[in-house]
Structures are given as structure tokens and as C-alpha cells.
Amino acid sequence: MSEDHHTMVSTTKDGVVVGFASVGRERSGEYEGELYAIYLVRDFQGKGIGRELFSRSISSLKALGCHDMFIWVLRENASKTFYYSYNPEIVKEETIIIGGEGYVEEGLLLSF
């Protein structure tokens, strides 16, 4: 793993992984930082774990000298309200094909 790529993992007391976030330099070079992925097992959502992973993601990017974080999210993603609670700016929209179907992705930019 590169020094410019950080992964944070959340586990139960028994060591079972229930979530993770992965961040680093934004891949196109247009922005500074990027949230590559964030995932939390459904049974552990709504307990503040996602916010903690997201907060640590921002801290990791700040440690890299980044002042923003770019995030791709599917427009139809029911969990996208999580990202919108941080008041990002929509800076891009793209249609991607998954399983032969077109889906709109929103490119969000969170400055900090």
C-alpha cells in the first residue's frame, strides 16, 4: 500500500470487521483527495461508526496535505444522504453502465 493511500477498519470487540474506509490522492489529479470506498455492515449503521470512519478519512487526507475530498456516489444510492449531511458541492455527473443498465453517478467535493 502506498503512503498516499490509507485504509481505516472498524471491528467489533471480537475482531470481526464491520466496516472500512479507503482514501488517498484523487486519481485524476483534478482534486486533492478522494474517498475511494466506504462500507459499513447494515446492522452497524446508525451507531456513529460511519461518521467516525469518515472523520478519520478526512484526518488522513489532511495529514497528506489535502484540503478537499472527491466522492463518487450513485444518484440512486439510498445512503447518499450520509454524504449530503456534510454539505458537499456537486461538481460532476457521469453515467456508468452496470450490468447493461445506465446509472448516474454524482461527483461530490467536500472542502475542509
mmCIF file with all atom_site columns, C-alpha atoms in Angstrom:
data_model
loop_
_atom_site.group_PDB
_atom_site.id
_atom_site.type_symbol
_atom_site.label_atom_id
_atom_site.label_alt_id
_atom_site.label_comp_id
_atom_site.label_asym_id
_atom_site.label_entity_id
_atom_site.label_seq_id
_atom_site.pdbx_PDB_ins_code
_atom_site.Cartn_x
_atom_site.Cartn_y
_atom_site.Cartn_z
_atom_site.occupancy
_atom_site.B_iso_or_equiv
_atom_site.pdbx_formal_charge
_atom_site.auth_seq_id
_atom_site.auth_comp_id
_atom_site.auth_asym_id
_atom_site.auth_atom_id
_atom_site.pdbx_PDB_model_num
ATOM 1   C CA . MET A 1 1   ? 0.000   0.000  0.000   1.00 0.00 ? 1   MET A CA 1
ATOM 2   C CA . SER A 1 2   ? 1.297   3.439  -0.882  1.00 0.00 ? 2   SER A CA 1
ATOM 3   C CA . GLU A 1 3   ? 1.960   6.175  1.669   1.00 0.00 ? 3   GLU A CA 1
ATOM 4   C CA . ASP A 1 4   ? -0.686  8.216  -0.162  1.00 0.00 ? 4   ASP A CA 1
ATOM 5   C CA . HIS A 1 5   ? -3.389  5.563  0.376   1.00 0.00 ? 5   HIS A CA 1
ATOM 6   C CA . HIS A 1 6   ? -4.898  4.974  3.812   1.00 0.00 ? 6   HIS A CA 1
ATOM 7   C CA . THR A 1 7   ? -7.459  2.396  4.919   1.00 0.00 ? 7   THR A CA 1
ATOM 8   C CA . MET A 1 8   ? -9.322  2.588  8.214   1.00 0.00 ? 8   MET A CA 1
ATOM 9   C CA . VAL A 1 9   ? -11.071 -0.518 9.579   1.00 0.00 ? 9   VAL A CA 1
ATOM 10  C CA . SER A 1 10  ? -13.754 -0.808 12.244  1.00 0.00 ? 10  SER A CA 1
ATOM 11  C CA . THR A 1 11  ? -14.103 -4.065 14.183  1.00 0.00 ? 11  THR A CA 1
ATOM 12  C CA . THR A 1 12  ? -16.213 -5.499 16.958  1.00 0.00 ? 12  THR A CA 1
ATOM 13  C CA . LYS A 1 13  ? -14.671 -6.308 20.347  1.00 0.00 ? 13  LYS A CA 1
ATOM 14  C CA . ASP A 1 14  ? -14.172 -9.839 18.972  1.00 0.00 ? 14  ASP A CA 1
ATOM 15  C CA . GLY A 1 15  ? -12.163 -8.557 15.999  1.00 0.00 ? 15  GLY A CA 1
ATOM 16  C CA . VAL A 1 16  ? -14.859 -9.030 13.348  1.00 0.00 ? 16  VAL A CA 1
ATOM 17  C CA . VAL A 1 17  ? -14.574 -6.388 10.618  1.00 0.00 ? 17  VAL A CA 1
ATOM 18  C CA . VAL A 1 18  ? -17.832 -4.418 10.316  1.00 0.00 ? 18  VAL A CA 1
ATOM 19  C CA . GLY A 1 19  ? -16.692 -1.507 8.185   1.00 0.00 ? 19  GLY A CA 1
ATOM 20  C CA . PHE A 1 20  ? -13.862 0.219  6.393   1.00 0.00 ? 20  PHE A CA 1
ATOM 21  C CA . ALA A 1 21  ? -12.969 3.413  4.544   1.00 0.00 ? 21  ALA A CA 1
ATOM 22  C CA . SER A 1 22  ? -10.242 3.867  1.966   1.00 0.00 ? 22  SER A CA 1
ATOM 23  C CA . VAL A 1 23  ? -8.832  7.280  0.949   1.00 0.00 ? 23  VAL A CA 1
ATOM 24  C CA . GLY A 1 24  ? -5.888  8.802  -0.838  1.00 0.00 ? 24  GLY A CA 1
ATOM 25  C CA . ARG A 1 25  ? -4.841  11.196 -3.565  1.00 0.00 ? 25  ARG A CA 1
ATOM 26  C CA . GLU A 1 26  ? -7.586  11.860 -6.098  1.00 0.00 ? 26  GLU A CA 1
ATOM 27  C CA . ARG A 1 27  ? -6.890  9.658  -9.108  1.00 0.00 ? 27  ARG A CA 1
ATOM 28  C CA . SER A 1 28  ? -7.424  12.147 -11.960 1.00 0.00 ? 28  SER A CA 1
ATOM 29  C CA . GLY A 1 29  ? -5.310  14.860 -10.352 1.00 0.00 ? 29  GLY A CA 1
ATOM 30  C CA . GLU A 1 30  ? -8.168  17.355 -10.648 1.00 0.00 ? 30  GLU A CA 1
ATOM 31  C CA . TYR A 1 31  ? -8.762  17.448 -6.894  1.00 0.00 ? 31  TYR A CA 1
ATOM 32  C CA . GLU A 1 32  ? -6.513  16.730 -3.918  1.00 0.00 ? 32  GLU A CA 1
ATOM 33  C CA . GLY A 1 33  ? -8.073  13.837 -2.002  1.00 0.00 ? 33  GLY A CA 1
ATOM 34  C CA . GLU A 1 34  ? -10.570 11.110 -2.749  1.00 0.00 ? 34  GLU A CA 1
ATOM 35  C CA . LEU A 1 35  ? -12.758 8.723  -0.801  1.00 0.00 ? 35  LEU A CA 1
ATOM 36  C CA . TYR A 1 36  ? -12.171 5.508  -2.753  1.00 0.00 ? 36  TYR A CA 1
ATOM 37  C CA . ALA A 1 37  ? -14.630 3.423  -0.752  1.00 0.00 ? 37  ALA A CA 1
ATOM 38  C CA . ILE A 1 38  ? -16.549 3.316  2.491   1.00 0.00 ? 38  ILE A CA 1
ATOM 39  C CA . TYR A 1 39  ? -18.630 0.395  3.683   1.00 0.00 ? 39  TYR A CA 1
ATOM 40  C CA . LEU A 1 40  ? -20.430 -0.487 6.881   1.00 0.00 ? 40  LEU A CA 1
ATOM 41  C CA . VAL A 1 41  ? -22.384 -3.677 7.587   1.00 0.00 ? 41  VAL A CA 1
ATOM 42  C CA . ARG A 1 42  ? -26.080 -2.752 7.716   1.00 0.00 ? 42  ARG A CA 1
ATOM 43  C CA . ASP A 1 43  ? -26.565 -3.976 11.312  1.00 0.00 ? 43  ASP A CA 1
ATOM 44  C CA . PHE A 1 44  ? -23.888 -1.497 12.436  1.00 0.00 ? 44  PHE A CA 1
ATOM 45  C CA . GLN A 1 45  ? -25.258 1.541  10.561  1.00 0.00 ? 45  GLN A CA 1
ATOM 46  C CA . GLY A 1 46  ? -26.807 4.369  12.559  1.00 0.00 ? 46  GLY A CA 1
ATOM 47  C CA . LYS A 1 47  ? -24.439 3.880  15.512  1.00 0.00 ? 47  LYS A CA 1
ATOM 48  C CA . GLY A 1 48  ? -21.890 6.594  14.639  1.00 0.00 ? 48  GLY A CA 1
ATOM 49  C CA . ILE A 1 49  ? -19.336 4.176  13.216  1.00 0.00 ? 49  ILE A CA 1
ATOM 50  C CA . GLY A 1 50  ? -19.675 5.519  9.664   1.00 0.00 ? 50  GLY A CA 1
ATOM 51  C CA . ARG A 1 51  ? -19.214 9.085  10.899  1.00 0.00 ? 51  ARG A CA 1
ATOM 52  C CA . GLU A 1 52  ? -16.085 8.014  12.790  1.00 0.00 ? 52  GLU A CA 1
ATOM 53  C CA . LEU A 1 53  ? -14.673 6.301  9.687   1.00 0.00 ? 53  LEU A CA 1
ATOM 54  C CA . PHE A 1 54  ? -15.499 9.382  7.613   1.00 0.00 ? 54  PHE A CA 1
ATOM 55  C CA . SER A 1 55  ? -13.921 11.700 10.188  1.00 0.00 ? 55  SER A CA 1
ATOM 56  C CA . ARG A 1 56  ? -10.761 9.575  10.231  1.00 0.00 ? 56  ARG A CA 1
ATOM 57  C CA . SER A 1 57  ? -10.762 9.644  6.434   1.00 0.00 ? 57  SER A CA 1
ATOM 58  C CA . ILE A 1 58  ? -10.755 13.440 6.476   1.00 0.00 ? 58  ILE A CA 1
ATOM 59  C CA . SER A 1 59  ? -7.973  13.443 9.088   1.00 0.00 ? 59  SER A CA 1
ATOM 60  C CA . SER A 1 60  ? -5.907  11.060 6.942   1.00 0.00 ? 60  SER A CA 1
ATOM 61  C CA . LEU A 1 61  ? -6.308  13.284 3.898   1.00 0.00 ? 61  LEU A CA 1
ATOM 62  C CA . LYS A 1 62  ? -5.393  16.374 5.925   1.00 0.00 ? 62  LYS A CA 1
ATOM 63  C CA . ALA A 1 63  ? -2.229  14.570 7.041   1.00 0.00 ? 63  ALA A CA 1
ATOM 64  C CA . LEU A 1 64  ? -1.390  14.145 3.350   1.00 0.00 ? 64  LEU A CA 1
ATOM 65  C CA . GLY A 1 65  ? -1.801  17.908 2.890   1.00 0.00 ? 65  GLY A CA 1
ATOM 66  C CA . CYS A 1 66  ? -5.182  17.654 1.159   1.00 0.00 ? 66  CYS A CA 1
ATOM 67  C CA . HIS A 1 67  ? -7.832  20.346 1.552   1.00 0.00 ? 67  HIS A CA 1
ATOM 68  C CA . ASP A 1 68  ? -10.674 18.523 -0.194  1.00 0.00 ? 68  ASP A CA 1
ATOM 69  C CA . MET A 1 69  ? -12.152 15.092 -0.771  1.00 0.00 ? 69  MET A CA 1
ATOM 70  C CA . PHE A 1 70  ? -13.780 13.956 -4.010  1.00 0.00 ? 70  PHE A CA 1
ATOM 71  C CA . ILE A 1 71  ? -16.513 11.292 -3.699  1.00 0.00 ? 71  ILE A CA 1
ATOM 72  C CA . TRP A 1 72  ? -18.397 9.365  -6.390  1.00 0.00 ? 72  TRP A CA 1
ATOM 73  C CA . VAL A 1 73  ? -21.894 8.242  -5.309  1.00 0.00 ? 73  VAL A CA 1
ATOM 74  C CA . LEU A 1 74  ? -24.699 6.681  -7.316  1.00 0.00 ? 74  LEU A CA 1
ATOM 75  C CA . ARG A 1 75  ? -27.649 9.052  -7.548  1.00 0.00 ? 75  ARG A CA 1
ATOM 76  C CA . GLU A 1 76  ? -29.974 6.166  -6.598  1.00 0.00 ? 76  GLU A CA 1
ATOM 77  C CA . ASN A 1 77  ? -27.902 5.163  -3.547  1.00 0.00 ? 77  ASN A CA 1
ATOM 78  C CA . ALA A 1 78  ? -30.249 5.271  -0.562  1.00 0.00 ? 78  ALA A CA 1
ATOM 79  C CA . SER A 1 79  ? -27.280 6.006  1.730   1.00 0.00 ? 79  SER A CA 1
ATOM 80  C CA . LYS A 1 80  ? -26.157 9.118  -0.158  1.00 0.00 ? 80  LYS A CA 1
ATOM 81  C CA . THR A 1 81  ? -27.862 11.319 2.439   1.00 0.00 ? 81  THR A CA 1
ATOM 82  C CA . PHE A 1 82  ? -24.884 10.417 4.652   1.00 0.00 ? 82  PHE A CA 1
ATOM 83  C CA . TYR A 1 83  ? -22.559 12.301 2.272   1.00 0.00 ? 83  TYR A CA 1
ATOM 84  C CA . TYR A 1 84  ? -25.000 15.184 1.824   1.00 0.00 ? 84  TYR A CA 1
ATOM 85  C CA . SER A 1 85  ? -25.081 15.739 5.588   1.00 0.00 ? 85  SER A CA 1
ATOM 86  C CA . TYR A 1 86  ? -21.537 17.155 5.153   1.00 0.00 ? 86  TYR A CA 1
ATOM 87  C CA . ASN A 1 87  ? -22.773 19.757 2.604   1.00 0.00 ? 87  ASN A CA 1
ATOM 88  C CA . PRO A 1 88  ? -20.568 18.822 -0.357  1.00 0.00 ? 88  PRO A CA 1
ATOM 89  C CA . GLU A 1 89  ? -20.744 20.559 -3.714  1.00 0.00 ? 89  GLU A CA 1
ATOM 90  C CA . ILE A 1 90  ? -21.893 18.523 -6.742  1.00 0.00 ? 90  ILE A CA 1
ATOM 91  C CA . VAL A 1 91  ? -19.062 19.085 -9.234  1.00 0.00 ? 91  VAL A CA 1
ATOM 92  C CA . LYS A 1 92  ? -19.631 16.280 -11.769 1.00 0.00 ? 92  LYS A CA 1
ATOM 93  C CA . GLU A 1 93  ? -22.193 13.868 -13.116 1.00 0.00 ? 93  GLU A CA 1
ATOM 94  C CA . GLU A 1 94  ? -21.465 10.797 -15.219 1.00 0.00 ? 94  GLU A CA 1
ATOM 95  C CA . THR A 1 95  ? -23.472 7.855  -16.457 1.00 0.00 ? 95  THR A CA 1
ATOM 96  C CA . ILE A 1 96  ? -21.881 4.478  -15.870 1.00 0.00 ? 96  ILE A CA 1
ATOM 97  C CA . ILE A 1 97  ? -23.018 1.079  -17.099 1.00 0.00 ? 97  ILE A CA 1
ATOM 98  C CA . ILE A 1 98  ? -23.519 -1.723 -14.558 1.00 0.00 ? 98  ILE A CA 1
ATOM 99  C CA . GLY A 1 99  ? -24.948 -4.998 -15.797 1.00 0.00 ? 99  GLY A CA 1
ATOM 100 C CA . GLY A 1 100 ? -26.064 -3.368 -19.042 1.00 0.00 ? 100 GLY A CA 1
ATOM 101 C CA . GLU A 1 101 ? -28.015 -0.633 -17.219 1.00 0.00 ? 101 GLU A CA 1
ATOM 102 C CA . GLY A 1 102 ? -27.109 3.067  -17.090 1.00 0.00 ? 102 GLY A CA 1
ATOM 103 C CA . TYR A 1 103 ? -26.738 4.707  -13.677 1.00 0.00 ? 103 TYR A CA 1
ATOM 104 C CA . VAL A 1 104 ? -25.928 8.330  -12.895 1.00 0.00 ? 104 VAL A CA 1
ATOM 105 C CA . GLU A 1 105 ? -23.019 8.940  -10.553 1.00 0.00 ? 105 GLU A CA 1
ATOM 106 C CA . GLU A 1 106 ? -22.706 12.259 -8.774  1.00 0.00 ? 106 GLU A CA 1
ATOM 107 C CA . GLY A 1 107 ? -19.232 13.594 -8.143  1.00 0.00 ? 107 GLY A CA 1
ATOM 108 C CA . LEU A 1 108 ? -19.208 15.386 -4.783  1.00 0.00 ? 108 LEU A CA 1
ATOM 109 C CA . LEU A 1 109 ? -16.497 17.672 -3.478  1.00 0.00 ? 109 LEU A CA 1
ATOM 110 C CA . LEU A 1 110 ? -16.108 18.288 0.229   1.00 0.00 ? 110 LEU A CA 1
ATOM 111 C CA . SER A 1 111 ? -13.678 21.056 1.149   1.00 0.00 ? 111 SER A CA 1
ATOM 112 C CA . PHE A 1 112 ? -12.064 21.276 4.583   1.00 0.00 ? 112 PHE A CA 1
#
